[in-house]
Coordinates of C-alpha atoms and ligand atoms in Angstrom, one line a residue:
X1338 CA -75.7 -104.9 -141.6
X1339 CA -75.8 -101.5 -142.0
X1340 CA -75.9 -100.6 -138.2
X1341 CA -72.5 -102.8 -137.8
X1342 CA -71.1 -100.7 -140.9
X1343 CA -71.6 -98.0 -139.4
X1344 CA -69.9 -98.6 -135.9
X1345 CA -66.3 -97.1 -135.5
X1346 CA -63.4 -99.5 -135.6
X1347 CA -62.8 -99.2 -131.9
X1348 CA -66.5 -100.2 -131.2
X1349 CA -66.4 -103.2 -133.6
X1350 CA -62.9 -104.1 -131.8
X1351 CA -64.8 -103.6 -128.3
X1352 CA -68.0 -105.4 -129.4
X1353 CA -65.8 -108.5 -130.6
X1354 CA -63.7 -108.6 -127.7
X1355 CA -67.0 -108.3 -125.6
X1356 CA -68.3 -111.1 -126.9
X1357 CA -65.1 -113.2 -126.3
X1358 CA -64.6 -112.0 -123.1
X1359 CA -68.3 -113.1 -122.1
X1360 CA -68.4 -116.6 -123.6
X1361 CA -65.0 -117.2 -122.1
X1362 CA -66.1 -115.9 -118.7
X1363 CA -69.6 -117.4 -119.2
X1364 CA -67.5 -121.0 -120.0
X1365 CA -65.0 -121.0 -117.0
X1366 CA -67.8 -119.7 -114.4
X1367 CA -70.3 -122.9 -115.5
X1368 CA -66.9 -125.3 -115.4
X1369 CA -65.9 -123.6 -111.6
X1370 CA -69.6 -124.4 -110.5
X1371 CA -69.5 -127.6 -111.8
X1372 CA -66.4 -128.9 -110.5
X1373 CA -67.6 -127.6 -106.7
X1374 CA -70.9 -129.6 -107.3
X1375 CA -69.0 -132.7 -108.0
X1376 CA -66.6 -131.9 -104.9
X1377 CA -69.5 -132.1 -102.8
X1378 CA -71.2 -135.4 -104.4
X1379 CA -67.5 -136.8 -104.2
X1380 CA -67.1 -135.7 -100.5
X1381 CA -70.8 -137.0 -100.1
X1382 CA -69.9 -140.0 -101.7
X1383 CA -66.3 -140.1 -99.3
X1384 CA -68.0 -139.1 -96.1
X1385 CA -71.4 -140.7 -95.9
X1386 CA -72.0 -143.6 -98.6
X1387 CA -68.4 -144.9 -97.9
X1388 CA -68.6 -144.4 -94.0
X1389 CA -72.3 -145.8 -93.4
X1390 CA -71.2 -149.1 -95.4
X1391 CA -68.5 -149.8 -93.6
X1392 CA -70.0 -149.3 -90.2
X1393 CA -72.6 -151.5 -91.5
X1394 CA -70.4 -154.2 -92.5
X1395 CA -69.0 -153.8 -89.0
X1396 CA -71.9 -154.2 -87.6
X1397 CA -73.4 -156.9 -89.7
X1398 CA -69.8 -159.0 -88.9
X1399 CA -70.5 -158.7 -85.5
X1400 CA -74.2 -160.1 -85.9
X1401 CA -73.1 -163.3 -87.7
X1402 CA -70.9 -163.6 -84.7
X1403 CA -73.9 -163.3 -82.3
X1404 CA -75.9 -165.6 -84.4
X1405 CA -73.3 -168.1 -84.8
X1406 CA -72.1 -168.2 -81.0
X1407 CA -76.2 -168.6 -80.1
X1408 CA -76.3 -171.4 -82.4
X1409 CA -73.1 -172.8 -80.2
X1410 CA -74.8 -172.0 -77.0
X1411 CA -78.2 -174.0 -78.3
X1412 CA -76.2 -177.1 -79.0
X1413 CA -73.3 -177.0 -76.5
X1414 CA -74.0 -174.5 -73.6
X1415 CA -71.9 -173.0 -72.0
X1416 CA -70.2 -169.4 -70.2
X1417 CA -67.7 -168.7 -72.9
X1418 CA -70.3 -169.1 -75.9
X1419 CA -72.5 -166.3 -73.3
X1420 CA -69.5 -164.0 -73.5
X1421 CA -68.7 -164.2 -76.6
X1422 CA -72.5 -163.2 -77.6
X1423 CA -72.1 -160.3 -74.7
X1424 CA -68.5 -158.8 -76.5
X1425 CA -70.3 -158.7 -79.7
X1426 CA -73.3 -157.2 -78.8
X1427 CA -71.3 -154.7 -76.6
X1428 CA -69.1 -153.9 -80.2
X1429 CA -72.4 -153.9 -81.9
X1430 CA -73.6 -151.4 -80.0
X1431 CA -70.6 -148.8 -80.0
X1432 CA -70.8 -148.9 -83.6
X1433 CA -74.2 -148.6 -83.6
X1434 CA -74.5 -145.5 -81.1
X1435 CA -71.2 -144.4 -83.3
X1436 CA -72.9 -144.6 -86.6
X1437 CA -75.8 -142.7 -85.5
X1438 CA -74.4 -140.0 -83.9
X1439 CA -72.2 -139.1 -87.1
X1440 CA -75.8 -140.1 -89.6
X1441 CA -78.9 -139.4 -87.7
X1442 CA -80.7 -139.7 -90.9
X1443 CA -80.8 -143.5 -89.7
X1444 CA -82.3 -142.9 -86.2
X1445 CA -85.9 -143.6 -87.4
X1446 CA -84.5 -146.4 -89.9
X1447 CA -83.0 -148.3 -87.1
X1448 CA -85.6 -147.1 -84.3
X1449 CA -86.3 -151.0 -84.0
X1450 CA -83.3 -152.3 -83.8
X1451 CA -82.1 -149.6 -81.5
X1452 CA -85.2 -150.0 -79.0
X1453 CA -84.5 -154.0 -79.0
X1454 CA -80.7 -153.4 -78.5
X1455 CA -81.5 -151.4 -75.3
X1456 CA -83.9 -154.4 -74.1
X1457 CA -81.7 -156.7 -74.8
X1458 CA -78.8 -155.7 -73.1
X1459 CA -81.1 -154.4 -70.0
X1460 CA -78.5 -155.3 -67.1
X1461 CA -81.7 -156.2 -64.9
X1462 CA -82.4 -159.3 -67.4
X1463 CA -80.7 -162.8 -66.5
X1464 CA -78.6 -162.9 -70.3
X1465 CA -78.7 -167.0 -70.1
X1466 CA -82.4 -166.9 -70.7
X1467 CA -83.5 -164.0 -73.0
X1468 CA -80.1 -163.0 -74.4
X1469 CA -80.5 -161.6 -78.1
X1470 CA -83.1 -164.2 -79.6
X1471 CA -82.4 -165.8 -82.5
X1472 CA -85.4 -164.0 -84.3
X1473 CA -84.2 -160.7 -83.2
X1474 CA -80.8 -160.9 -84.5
X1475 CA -82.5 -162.0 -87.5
X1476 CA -84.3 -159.3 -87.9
X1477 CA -81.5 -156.4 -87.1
X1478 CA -79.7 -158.5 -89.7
X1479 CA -82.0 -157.4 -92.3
X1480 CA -83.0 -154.3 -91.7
X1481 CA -79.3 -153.7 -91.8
X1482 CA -78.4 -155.3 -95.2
X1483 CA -81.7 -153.1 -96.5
X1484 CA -79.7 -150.5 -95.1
X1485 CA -76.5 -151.6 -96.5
X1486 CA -78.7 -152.3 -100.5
X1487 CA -79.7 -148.8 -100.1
X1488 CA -76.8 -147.1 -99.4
X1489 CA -75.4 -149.0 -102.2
X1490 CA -77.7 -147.7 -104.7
X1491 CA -77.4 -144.0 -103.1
X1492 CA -73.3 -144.4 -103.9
X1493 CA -74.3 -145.8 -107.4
X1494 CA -77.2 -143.0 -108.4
X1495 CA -74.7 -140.0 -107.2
X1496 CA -72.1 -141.8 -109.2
X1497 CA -73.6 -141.7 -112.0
X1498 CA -74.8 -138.3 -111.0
X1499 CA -71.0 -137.2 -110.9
X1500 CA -70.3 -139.1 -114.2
X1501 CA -73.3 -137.5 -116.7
X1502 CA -72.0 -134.2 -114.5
X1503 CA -68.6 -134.7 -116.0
X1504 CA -69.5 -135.5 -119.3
X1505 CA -72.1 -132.3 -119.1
X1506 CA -69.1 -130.3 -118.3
X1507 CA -66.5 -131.9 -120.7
X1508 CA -69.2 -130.9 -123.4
X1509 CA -70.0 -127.0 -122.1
X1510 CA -65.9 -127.1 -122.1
X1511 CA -65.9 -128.0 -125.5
X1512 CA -68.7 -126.1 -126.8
X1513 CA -67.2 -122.8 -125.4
X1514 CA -63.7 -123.8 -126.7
X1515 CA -64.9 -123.9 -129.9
X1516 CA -66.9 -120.6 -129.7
X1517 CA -64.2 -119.2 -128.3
X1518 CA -62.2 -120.1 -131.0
X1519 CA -64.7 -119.3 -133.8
X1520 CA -65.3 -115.9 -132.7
X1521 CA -61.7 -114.9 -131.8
X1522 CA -60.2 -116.6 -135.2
X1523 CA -63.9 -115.8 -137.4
X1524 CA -64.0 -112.5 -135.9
X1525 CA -60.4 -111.4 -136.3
X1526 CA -60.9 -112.4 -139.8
X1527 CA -63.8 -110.9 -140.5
X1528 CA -62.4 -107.6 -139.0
X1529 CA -59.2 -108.3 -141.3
X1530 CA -61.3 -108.6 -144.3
X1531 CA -63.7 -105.4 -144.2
X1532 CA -60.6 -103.3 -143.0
X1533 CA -58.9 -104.8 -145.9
X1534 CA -61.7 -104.3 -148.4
X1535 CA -61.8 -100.9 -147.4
X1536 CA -57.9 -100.2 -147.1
X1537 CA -57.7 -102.1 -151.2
X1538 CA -60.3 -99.5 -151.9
X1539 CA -58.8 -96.8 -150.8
X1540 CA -55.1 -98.2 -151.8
X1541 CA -56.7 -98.8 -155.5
X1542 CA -57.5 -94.8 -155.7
X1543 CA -54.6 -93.3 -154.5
X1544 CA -52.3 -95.9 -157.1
X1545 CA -54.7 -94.7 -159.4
X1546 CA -53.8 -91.1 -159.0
X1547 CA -49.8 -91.6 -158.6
X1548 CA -50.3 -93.0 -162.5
X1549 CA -51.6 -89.9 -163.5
X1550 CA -54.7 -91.0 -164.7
X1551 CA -57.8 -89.0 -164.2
X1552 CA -58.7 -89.3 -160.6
X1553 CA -61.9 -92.0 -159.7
X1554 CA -63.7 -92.2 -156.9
X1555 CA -63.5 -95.3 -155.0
X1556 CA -66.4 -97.1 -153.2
X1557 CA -67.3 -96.4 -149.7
X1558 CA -67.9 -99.6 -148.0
X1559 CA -67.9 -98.9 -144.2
X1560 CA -69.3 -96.1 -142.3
X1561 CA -66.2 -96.2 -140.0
X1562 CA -62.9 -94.1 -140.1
X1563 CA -61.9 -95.8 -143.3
X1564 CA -65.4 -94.8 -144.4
X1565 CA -64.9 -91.1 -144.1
X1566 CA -61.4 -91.6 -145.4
X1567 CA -63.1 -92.9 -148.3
X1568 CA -65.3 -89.9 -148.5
X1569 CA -62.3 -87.6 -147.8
X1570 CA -60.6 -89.3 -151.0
X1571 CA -64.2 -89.0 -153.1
X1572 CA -63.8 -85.2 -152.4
X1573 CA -60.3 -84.3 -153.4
X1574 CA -61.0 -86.5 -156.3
X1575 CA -63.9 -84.6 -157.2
X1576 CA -61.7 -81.3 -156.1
X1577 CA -59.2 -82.4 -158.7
X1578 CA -61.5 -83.2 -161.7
X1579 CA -63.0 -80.1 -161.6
X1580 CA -60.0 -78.4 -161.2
X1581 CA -58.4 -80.3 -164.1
X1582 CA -61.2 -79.9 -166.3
X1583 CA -61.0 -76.1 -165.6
X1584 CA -57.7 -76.5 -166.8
X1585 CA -58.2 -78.5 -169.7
X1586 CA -61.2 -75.8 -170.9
X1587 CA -58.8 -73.1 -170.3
X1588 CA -56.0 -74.2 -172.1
X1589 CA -58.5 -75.0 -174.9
X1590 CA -60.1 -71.7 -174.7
X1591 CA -56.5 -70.3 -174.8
X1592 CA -54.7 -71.9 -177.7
X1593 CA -58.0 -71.4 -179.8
X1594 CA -58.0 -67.6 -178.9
X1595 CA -53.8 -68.2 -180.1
X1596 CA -54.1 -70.5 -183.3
X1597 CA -55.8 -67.5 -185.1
X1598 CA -53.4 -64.6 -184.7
X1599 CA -50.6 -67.2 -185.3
X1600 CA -52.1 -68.1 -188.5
X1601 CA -52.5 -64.4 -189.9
X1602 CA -48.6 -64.3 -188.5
X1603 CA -47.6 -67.0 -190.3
X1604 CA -49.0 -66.2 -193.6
X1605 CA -47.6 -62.3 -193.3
X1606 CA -44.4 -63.7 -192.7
X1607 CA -44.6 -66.5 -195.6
X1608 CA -46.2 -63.7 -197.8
X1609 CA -43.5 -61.1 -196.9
X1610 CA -40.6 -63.8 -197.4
X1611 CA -41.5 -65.1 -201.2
X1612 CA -41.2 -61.6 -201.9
X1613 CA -45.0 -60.1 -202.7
X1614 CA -44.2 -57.0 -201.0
X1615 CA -40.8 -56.8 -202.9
X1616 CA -37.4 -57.9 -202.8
X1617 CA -36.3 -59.7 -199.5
X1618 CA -32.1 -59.2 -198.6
X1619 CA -30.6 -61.8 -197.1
X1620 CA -30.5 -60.8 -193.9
X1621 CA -34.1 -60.3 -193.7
X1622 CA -34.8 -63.5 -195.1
X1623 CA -32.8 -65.2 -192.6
X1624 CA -34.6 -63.5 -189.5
X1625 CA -37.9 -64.4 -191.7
X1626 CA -36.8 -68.2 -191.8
X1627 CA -36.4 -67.8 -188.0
X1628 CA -39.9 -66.5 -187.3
X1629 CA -41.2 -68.7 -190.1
X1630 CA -39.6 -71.9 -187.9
X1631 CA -41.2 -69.9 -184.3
X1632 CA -44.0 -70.1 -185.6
X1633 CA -44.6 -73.8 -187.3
X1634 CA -43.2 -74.7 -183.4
X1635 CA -46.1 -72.6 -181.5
X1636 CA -48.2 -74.2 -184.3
X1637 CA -47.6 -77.5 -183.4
X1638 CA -47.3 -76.9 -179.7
X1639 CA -50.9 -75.7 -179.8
X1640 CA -52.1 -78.4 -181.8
X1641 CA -50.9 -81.0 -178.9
X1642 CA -51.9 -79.4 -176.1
X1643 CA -55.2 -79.0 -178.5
X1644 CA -55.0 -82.9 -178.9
X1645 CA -54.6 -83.4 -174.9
X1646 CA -57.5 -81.4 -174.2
X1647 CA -59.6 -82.8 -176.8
X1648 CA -58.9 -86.7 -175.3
X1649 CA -59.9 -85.2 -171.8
X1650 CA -62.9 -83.7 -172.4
X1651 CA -64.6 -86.5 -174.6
X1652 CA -63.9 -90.2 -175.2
X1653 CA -61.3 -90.7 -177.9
X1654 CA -63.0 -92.1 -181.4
X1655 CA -60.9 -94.9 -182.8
X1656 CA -61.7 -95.5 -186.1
X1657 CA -59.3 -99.5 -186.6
X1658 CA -59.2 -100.1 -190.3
X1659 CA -55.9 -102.8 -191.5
X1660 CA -53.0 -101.3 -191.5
X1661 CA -49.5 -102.7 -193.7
X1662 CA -47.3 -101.9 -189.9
X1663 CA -44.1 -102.6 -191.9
X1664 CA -45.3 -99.7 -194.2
X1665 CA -46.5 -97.4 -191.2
X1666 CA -43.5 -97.4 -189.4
X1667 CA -41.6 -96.7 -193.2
X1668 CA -43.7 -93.7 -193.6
X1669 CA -43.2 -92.0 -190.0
X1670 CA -39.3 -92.5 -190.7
X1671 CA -39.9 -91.1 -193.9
X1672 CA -41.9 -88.0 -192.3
X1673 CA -39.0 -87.3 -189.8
X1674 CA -35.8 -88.1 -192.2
X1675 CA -35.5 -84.4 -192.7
X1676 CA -35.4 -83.9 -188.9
X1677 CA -33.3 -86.6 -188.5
X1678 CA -30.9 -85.0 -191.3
X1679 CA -30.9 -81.7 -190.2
X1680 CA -29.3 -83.4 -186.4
X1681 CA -26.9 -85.6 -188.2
X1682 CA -29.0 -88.6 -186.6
X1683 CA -29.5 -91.8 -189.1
X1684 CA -32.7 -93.7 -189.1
X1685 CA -32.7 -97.1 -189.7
X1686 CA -35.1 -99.8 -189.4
X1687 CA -35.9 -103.7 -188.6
X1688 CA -38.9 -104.7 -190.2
X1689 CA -39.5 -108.3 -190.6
X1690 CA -40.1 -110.1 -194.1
X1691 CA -43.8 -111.0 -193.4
X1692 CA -45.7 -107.7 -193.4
X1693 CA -47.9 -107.9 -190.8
X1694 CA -51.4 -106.6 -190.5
X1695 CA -52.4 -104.2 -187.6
X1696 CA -56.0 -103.7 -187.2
X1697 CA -55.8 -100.2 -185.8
X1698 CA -56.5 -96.1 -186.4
X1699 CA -54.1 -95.5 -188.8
X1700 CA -53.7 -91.4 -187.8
X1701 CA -54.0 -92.0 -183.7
X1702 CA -50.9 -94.9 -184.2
X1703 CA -49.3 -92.9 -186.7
X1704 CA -49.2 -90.2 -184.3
X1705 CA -47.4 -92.3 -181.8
X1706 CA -44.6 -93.4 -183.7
X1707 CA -43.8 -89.5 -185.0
X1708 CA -44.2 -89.0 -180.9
X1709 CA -41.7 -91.7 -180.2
X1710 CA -39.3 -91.2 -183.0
X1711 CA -39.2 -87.1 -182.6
X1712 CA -38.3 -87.4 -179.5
X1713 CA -35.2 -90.3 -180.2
X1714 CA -34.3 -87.2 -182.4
X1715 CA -34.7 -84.7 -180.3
X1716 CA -32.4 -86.6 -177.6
X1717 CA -30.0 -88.2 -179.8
X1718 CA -26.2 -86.6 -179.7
X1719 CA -25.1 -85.5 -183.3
X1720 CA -23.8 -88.4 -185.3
X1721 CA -25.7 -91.5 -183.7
X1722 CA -28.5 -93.4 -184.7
X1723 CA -32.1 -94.2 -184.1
X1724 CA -33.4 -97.8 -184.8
X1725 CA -37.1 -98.7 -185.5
X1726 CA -37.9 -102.4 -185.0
X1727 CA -41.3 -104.3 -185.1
X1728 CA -41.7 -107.8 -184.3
X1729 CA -45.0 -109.6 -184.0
X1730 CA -46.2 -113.1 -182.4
X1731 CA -49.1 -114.9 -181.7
X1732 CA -50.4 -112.4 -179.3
X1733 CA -49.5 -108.9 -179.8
X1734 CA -47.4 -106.6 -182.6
X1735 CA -45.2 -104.6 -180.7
X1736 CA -43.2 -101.5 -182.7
X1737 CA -40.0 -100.4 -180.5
X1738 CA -37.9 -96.8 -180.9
X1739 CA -33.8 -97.3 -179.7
X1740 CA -31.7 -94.4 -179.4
X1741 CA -28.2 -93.5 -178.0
X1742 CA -29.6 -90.5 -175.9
X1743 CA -29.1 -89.4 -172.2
X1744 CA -31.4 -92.2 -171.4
X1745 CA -33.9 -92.0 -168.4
X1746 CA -33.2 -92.5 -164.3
X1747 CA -35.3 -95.4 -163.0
X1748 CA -37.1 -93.3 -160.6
X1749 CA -37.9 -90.9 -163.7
X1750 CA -39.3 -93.9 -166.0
X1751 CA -42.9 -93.9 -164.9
X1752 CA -43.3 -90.1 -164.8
X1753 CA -42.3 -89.6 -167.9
X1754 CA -45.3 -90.8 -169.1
X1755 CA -47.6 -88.1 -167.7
X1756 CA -48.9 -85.1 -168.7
X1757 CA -46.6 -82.1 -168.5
X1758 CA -43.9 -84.3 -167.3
X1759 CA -40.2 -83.2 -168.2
X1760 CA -37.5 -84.5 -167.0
X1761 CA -35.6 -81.7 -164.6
X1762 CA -32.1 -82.1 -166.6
X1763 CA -33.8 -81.7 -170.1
X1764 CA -36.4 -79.2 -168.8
X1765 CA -33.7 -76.0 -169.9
X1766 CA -32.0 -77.5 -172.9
X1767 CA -34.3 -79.5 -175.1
X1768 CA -37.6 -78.1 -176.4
X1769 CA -41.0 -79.7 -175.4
X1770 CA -44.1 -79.5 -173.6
X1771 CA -43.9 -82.5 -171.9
X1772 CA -47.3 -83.7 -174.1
X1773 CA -46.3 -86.4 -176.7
X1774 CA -45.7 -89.4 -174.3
X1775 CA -48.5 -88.6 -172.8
X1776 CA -50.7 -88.6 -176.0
X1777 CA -48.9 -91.7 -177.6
X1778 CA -49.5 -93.1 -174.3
X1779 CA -53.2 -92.4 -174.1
X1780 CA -53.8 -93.6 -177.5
X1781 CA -52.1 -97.3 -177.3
X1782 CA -54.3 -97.5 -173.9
X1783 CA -57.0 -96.7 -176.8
X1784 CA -56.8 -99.7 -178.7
X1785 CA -56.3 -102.0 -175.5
X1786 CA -52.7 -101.8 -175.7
X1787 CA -49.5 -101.5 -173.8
X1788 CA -46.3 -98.7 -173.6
X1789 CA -43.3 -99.0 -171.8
X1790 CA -39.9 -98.3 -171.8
X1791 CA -36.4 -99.5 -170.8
X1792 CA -33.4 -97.4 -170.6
X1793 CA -30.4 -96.8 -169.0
X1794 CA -28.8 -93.5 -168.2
X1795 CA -26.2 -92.8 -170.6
X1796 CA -27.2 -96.1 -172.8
X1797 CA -29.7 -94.5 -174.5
X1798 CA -33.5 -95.4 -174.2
X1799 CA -35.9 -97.5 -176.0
X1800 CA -40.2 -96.9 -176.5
X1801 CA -42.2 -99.6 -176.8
X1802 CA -45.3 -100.5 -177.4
X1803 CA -47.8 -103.4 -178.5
X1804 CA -51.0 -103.4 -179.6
X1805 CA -53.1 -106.7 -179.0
X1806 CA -53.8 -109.4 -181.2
X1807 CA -57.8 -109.1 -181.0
X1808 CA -56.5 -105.6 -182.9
X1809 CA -53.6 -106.8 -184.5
X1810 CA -53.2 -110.0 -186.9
X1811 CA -50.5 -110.6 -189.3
X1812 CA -50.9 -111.7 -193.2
X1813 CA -48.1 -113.8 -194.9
Ligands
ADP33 P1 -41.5 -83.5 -174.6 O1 -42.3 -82.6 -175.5 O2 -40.9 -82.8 -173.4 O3 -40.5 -84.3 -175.3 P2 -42.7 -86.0 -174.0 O4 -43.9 -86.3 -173.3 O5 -42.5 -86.5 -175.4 O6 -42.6 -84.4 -174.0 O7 -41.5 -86.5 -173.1 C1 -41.5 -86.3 -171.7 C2 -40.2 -86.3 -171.1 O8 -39.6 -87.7 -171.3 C3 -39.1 -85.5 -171.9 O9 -39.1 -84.2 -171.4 C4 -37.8 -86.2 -171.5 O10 -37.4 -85.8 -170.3 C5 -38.3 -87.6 -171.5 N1 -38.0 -88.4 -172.7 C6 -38.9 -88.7 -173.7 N2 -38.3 -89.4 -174.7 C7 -37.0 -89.5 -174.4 C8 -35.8 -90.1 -175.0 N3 -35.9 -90.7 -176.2 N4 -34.6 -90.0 -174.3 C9 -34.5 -89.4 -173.1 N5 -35.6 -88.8 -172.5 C10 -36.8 -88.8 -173.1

């Protein structure tokens, strides 16, 4: 539907209240008409059907009267049988003038009857000899309960008229009740879901960048505002991973152009300090020792932000092979005993009986644990100790660094973890870059793993990380 996607969200809001406001309009104006056409069959129904029957069966009491009272005449005579004929013929006739004034549709109906009633109540007429004939009554009779049948079936039809009407309208009702209700409830939920699917999108790429992983784009799904918000968020992406990238080359470009003239320091100074330019005093070989230890930290200061750039720019090369963990952590501990001596810190470790097996890069994960150790060094007070544990289960192997540093605020915890990173209280005292969680970090992600870290300020602070079983399995 890609004119719909392209709408704005007030038009698709205005489109789908649009349509709801029509259908329900379209629903009550069809019901309204409806219940004014059944008024006016009812009222029919009330005002004619109901009216001309009744007349009628006035009418038709008053002929069985008249036929009765001539049937008395025949057979007994007499003045009061005469007047009894003349009364109900007199009553016969209001009703009948009545009747037809209110319903003229009956005037040609009844012209008959009505031309014989005039006759037979012509004053001029002796009423003992000709007075309403048997035959005639007989006849008005029937061509009133004709009348009376058809006026019947007339009520009947336009009842049944007003009940299929009903029904019509009960099912219109119903039908536009439940369109209503599908477009309002459909509709707002189908608004809900591309708003949402767009606002998860967007949502997904700025999480994304809070975690400090290079930035993605995310997918543009709607042509509305959160469409060109979208497109706003692909740009500054893009904006950021070029600037990043430019930042990545240049520091590249810049601790190459540094390693060099550090080398050819480093050697002077090594060649100066054993002495091959002659004898060294103590003083000078104390200031030597100094630039000797300067420059082994530049060394190794280039070489990570070497490492960072390097797993930027390409995709890292993992190279698993099995590796004895219980003897990997033993030889990182053993790399950074002097370290650890020289700060009064003790190492110790918890290695488990069973040796397990890590299928991993033995330099990349190596490279984590000297990360995660060096820094328990680096922030352990003089006198304490750091402890290396590993533990492994049926899913993962998962190596741990304790110490009794400063430990790390909460809000600090995730940070820490990215690039450059350094916590403000450390930033002047302890040496770093801010590089080495960031690296160990980036490797353990590597090989489908998982880092974290718990720590409480001023209980200290302890590294984990695991490394999956697919990658890890563990040998008795
Ligand atoms: P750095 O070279 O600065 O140590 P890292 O990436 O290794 O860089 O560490 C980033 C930041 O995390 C450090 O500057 C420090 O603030 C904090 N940090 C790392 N390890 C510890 C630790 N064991 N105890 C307390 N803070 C730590």
């Amino acid at each position: 539907m890609p004119a719909v996607r392209n709408l704005n969200i007030a038009t698709k809001l205005l489109i789908w209240s649009c349509a709801l406001i029509i259908v329900f309009f379209a629903t009550t104006a069809y019901l309204f008409q409806q219940v004014r056409r059944d008024a006016e069959v009812s009222s029919h129904i009330v005002d004619v059907n109901h009216e001309v029957d009744s007349a009628i069966q006035r009418m038709l009491e008053r002929l069985y009267s008249v036929q009765d009272n001539i049937r008395r005449y025949k057979i007994i005579g007499g003045d009061e049988a005469v007047q009894f004929i003349v009364e109900d013929l007199t009553r016969f006739g209001e009703i009948l003038n009545a009747t037809l004034e209110k319903h003229p549709q009956y005037t040609n109906e009844w012209l008959d009857l009505t031309i014989e009633f005039e006759i037979t109540l012509d004053p001029g007429q002796n009423p003992n000899d000709n007075l309403a004939p048997d035959t005639t009554v007989l006849e008005w009779t029937d061509i009133l309960e004709q009348s009376l049948l058809d006026n019947q079936a007339d009520m009947e039809l336009s009842l049944t008229r007003l009940h299929e009407a009903g029904q019509q309208a009960t099912d219109v009702g119903l039908y536009g009740l439940v369109i209503c209700l599908v477009l309002g409830v459909g509709g707002s939920l189908a608004l809900a879901y591309f708003l949402n699917r767009s606002l998860r999108e967007i949502r997904r790429g700025i999480r994304e960048l809070g975690t400090g992983t290079p930035p993605r784009d995310v997918r543009v799904l709607s042509g509305d505002e959160l469409g060109e918000l979208a497109l706003a968020f692909n740009a500054m992406a893009a904006r950021l991973r070029r600037e990043e990238k430019m930042r990545a080359d240049f520091i590249a470009m810049l601790s190459h152009e540094i390693r060099t003239p550090l080398t050819s320091i480093r050697e002077a100074v090594d060649l100066i300090s054993t002495g091959t330019f002659g004898a060294v005093n103590e003083k000078q070989h104390r200031f030597l020792s100094i630039a000797e230890k300067e420059t082994v930290r530049l060394t190794d200061l280039l070489s990570r932000l070497m490492t960072v750039s390097r797993m930027e720019s390409e995709t890292m090369e993992l190279m698993p092979e099995a590796v004895d963990c219980s003897r990997l952590a033993a030889s990182a501990v053993e790399r950074l005993e002097p370290a650890a001596t020289a700060k009064n810190v003790a190492l110790k470790t918890e290695l488990p009986d069973s040796a397990p097996t890590c299928l991993c890069d033995l330099g990349h994960v190596q490279q984590v644990l000297l990360n995660l150790i060096g820094n328990a060094i680096k922030f352990s007070p003089d006198g304490s100790s750091v402890t290396i544990s590993l533990a492994t289960d049926d899913t993962a192997t998962t190596f741990c660094v304790s110490d009794n540093g400063p430990g790390i605020p909460a809000k600090e915890q995730q940070l820490v973890f990215q690039k450059y990173y350094r916590e403000p209280e450390v930033r002047e005292s302890v040496d770093g870059a801010g590089l080495g969680l960031a690296i160990a970090k980036r490797i353990v992600d590597g090989h489908g793993g998982r880092m974290w870290l718990e720590s409480t300020p001023g209980h200290g602070s302890t590294f984990c990380f695991s490394l999956p079983n697919d990658t890890a399995k563990e040998t008795t």
